[in-house]
XYZ file of C-alpha atoms in Angstrom:
169
model
C 0.000 0.000 0.000
C 2.857 2.367 0.859
C 4.588 1.609 -2.452
C 1.370 2.475 -4.308
C 1.191 5.777 -2.460
C 4.778 6.555 -3.405
C 4.319 5.423 -7.011
C 0.582 5.667 -7.801
C 1.170 5.494 -11.569
C 3.433 2.449 -11.511
C 1.652 -0.514 -13.101
C 4.099 -3.018 -11.610
C 3.478 -1.763 -8.080
C -0.280 -1.925 -8.573
C -0.054 -5.411 -10.079
C 2.057 -6.633 -7.157
C -0.472 -5.149 -4.750
C -3.335 -6.799 -6.635
C -1.490 -10.129 -6.596
C -0.972 -9.881 -2.838
C -4.645 -9.034 -2.255
C -5.884 -11.903 -4.403
C -3.483 -14.384 -2.775
C -4.619 -13.282 0.662
C -8.268 -13.505 -0.418
C -7.666 -17.009 -1.736
C -6.076 -18.047 1.561
C -9.290 -17.038 3.328
C -11.122 -19.922 1.591
C -14.307 -17.941 1.196
C -14.210 -16.599 4.718
C -15.480 -13.248 5.802
C -13.869 -10.466 3.830
C -12.462 -12.695 1.051
C -14.793 -11.299 -1.617
C -13.967 -7.739 -0.612
C -10.260 -8.561 -1.003
C -10.842 -10.117 -4.417
C -12.867 -7.075 -5.498
C -10.115 -4.760 -4.324
C -7.554 -6.777 -6.294
C -9.711 -6.480 -9.427
C -9.728 -2.698 -9.078
C -5.931 -2.678 -8.781
C -5.595 -4.923 -11.842
C -7.966 -2.684 -13.776
C -5.969 0.440 -12.942
C -2.694 -1.324 -13.656
C -4.008 -2.505 -17.015
C -5.089 1.036 -17.906
C -1.550 2.216 -17.131
C 0.107 -0.608 -19.085
C -2.444 -1.897 -21.627
C 0.122 -3.998 -23.517
C 1.318 -5.929 -20.469
C -0.065 -9.447 -20.833
C 1.131 -10.482 -17.362
C -1.381 -8.125 -15.734
C -4.220 -9.830 -17.588
C -2.839 -13.287 -16.813
C -2.612 -12.530 -13.093
C -6.082 -10.952 -13.119
C -7.463 -14.081 -14.788
C -5.741 -16.253 -12.186
C -7.374 -14.245 -9.387
C -10.772 -14.635 -11.045
C -10.217 -18.400 -11.240
C -9.286 -18.559 -7.551
C -12.409 -16.569 -6.709
C -14.551 -18.845 -8.893
C -13.284 -21.894 -7.028
C -14.671 -20.409 -3.809
C -18.122 -19.993 -5.352
C -20.721 -22.330 -6.763
C -23.395 -22.347 -9.431
C -23.865 -19.328 -11.650
C -21.569 -17.183 -9.494
C -18.727 -19.599 -10.169
C -19.638 -19.914 -13.859
C -19.657 -16.152 -14.302
C -16.221 -15.753 -12.695
C -14.764 -18.559 -14.826
C -16.123 -16.884 -17.952
C -14.512 -13.605 -16.917
C -11.272 -15.449 -16.227
C -11.250 -17.010 -19.693
C -11.904 -13.609 -21.251
C -8.877 -12.132 -19.447
C -6.723 -15.077 -20.518
C -7.907 -14.603 -24.090
C -6.962 -10.914 -23.966
C -3.531 -11.827 -22.594
C -2.986 -14.347 -25.392
C -3.945 -11.715 -27.956
C -1.084 -9.584 -26.611
C 1.413 -12.436 -26.377
C 0.270 -15.542 -28.289
C 3.327 -17.624 -27.410
C 3.409 -16.999 -23.667
C 3.643 -20.484 -22.172
C 2.730 -19.288 -18.682
C -0.515 -17.709 -19.852
C -1.508 -20.680 -21.988
C -0.750 -23.163 -19.214
C -2.518 -21.072 -16.578
C -5.544 -20.797 -18.853
C -5.470 -24.541 -19.404
C -5.255 -25.183 -15.650
C -8.225 -22.858 -15.086
C -10.192 -24.956 -17.579
C -9.063 -28.130 -15.814
C -10.255 -26.736 -12.476
C -13.546 -25.670 -14.055
C -13.998 -29.176 -15.474
C -14.019 -30.540 -11.919
C -17.235 -28.572 -11.389
C -18.880 -30.119 -14.437
C -19.709 -33.639 -15.536
C -20.056 -35.751 -18.626
C -19.572 -34.188 -22.026
C -19.226 -30.668 -20.629
C -16.272 -31.712 -18.440
C -14.655 -33.594 -21.351
C -15.048 -30.567 -23.609
C -13.296 -28.353 -21.048
C -10.440 -30.854 -20.722
C -10.099 -31.005 -24.509
C -10.010 -27.217 -24.689
C -7.325 -27.196 -21.995
C -5.287 -29.767 -23.917
C -5.506 -27.585 -27.052
C -4.051 -24.645 -25.126
C -1.062 -26.697 -23.964
C -0.174 -28.791 -27.013
C 1.690 -26.111 -29.030
C 4.174 -25.761 -26.173
C 4.554 -29.520 -25.825
C 5.724 -29.620 -29.423
C 8.346 -27.039 -28.408
C 9.501 -29.441 -25.657
C 8.405 -27.111 -22.845
C 8.664 -28.741 -19.391
C 5.940 -26.595 -17.838
C 3.562 -27.872 -20.512
C 4.481 -31.454 -19.605
C 3.571 -30.776 -15.989
C 0.270 -29.152 -16.976
C -0.596 -32.157 -19.131
C 0.195 -34.438 -16.198
C -2.268 -32.486 -14.056
C -4.864 -32.584 -16.818
C -4.373 -36.347 -17.251
C -4.783 -36.844 -13.515
C -8.100 -35.008 -13.457
C -9.153 -36.979 -16.543
C -8.392 -40.239 -14.667
C -5.648 -41.143 -17.142
C -3.125 -42.534 -14.659
C -0.634 -43.964 -17.161
C -0.701 -40.821 -19.303
C -0.184 -38.741 -16.158
C 2.885 -40.810 -15.242
C 4.284 -40.468 -18.771
C 3.999 -36.672 -18.684
C 5.525 -36.524 -15.222
C 8.472 -38.616 -16.400
C 9.089 -36.060 -19.157
C 9.334 -33.326 -16.543
C 12.705 -34.644 -15.334
């Protein structure tokens, strides 16, 4: 907070503050005040993004916070937050299409969302997540291997999960 007062127009300071607020909100596990903390982080991300509109990391972190918030909700509240998260990830990818971190984080958000769904809807989300990761797998990216291991685990593909984990070495 002090850093933001000293440098109110510094997007990095505001993003760091937003990250801290969202992490603290997530640690509250839906407890009293968590939503207020998430909302405050969203305002910081919004201001930071206005100051640095071409910084994809701001959008990626904002999307991650929205995903964390969605996991503390249920029903349409959760669905709405996941949709907002995916929109932020999409905007980040528009700015930096080859950013492995953003693509993997987006994929992991879809994997988490799939755990809230069932049947064909869950499978579709897992397939969409896999599509986000695969370009980086072809580039031999270790982080992508780990993300595919997590996806395979959620998809109850134990052997595939082990294979991806072995590639992480």
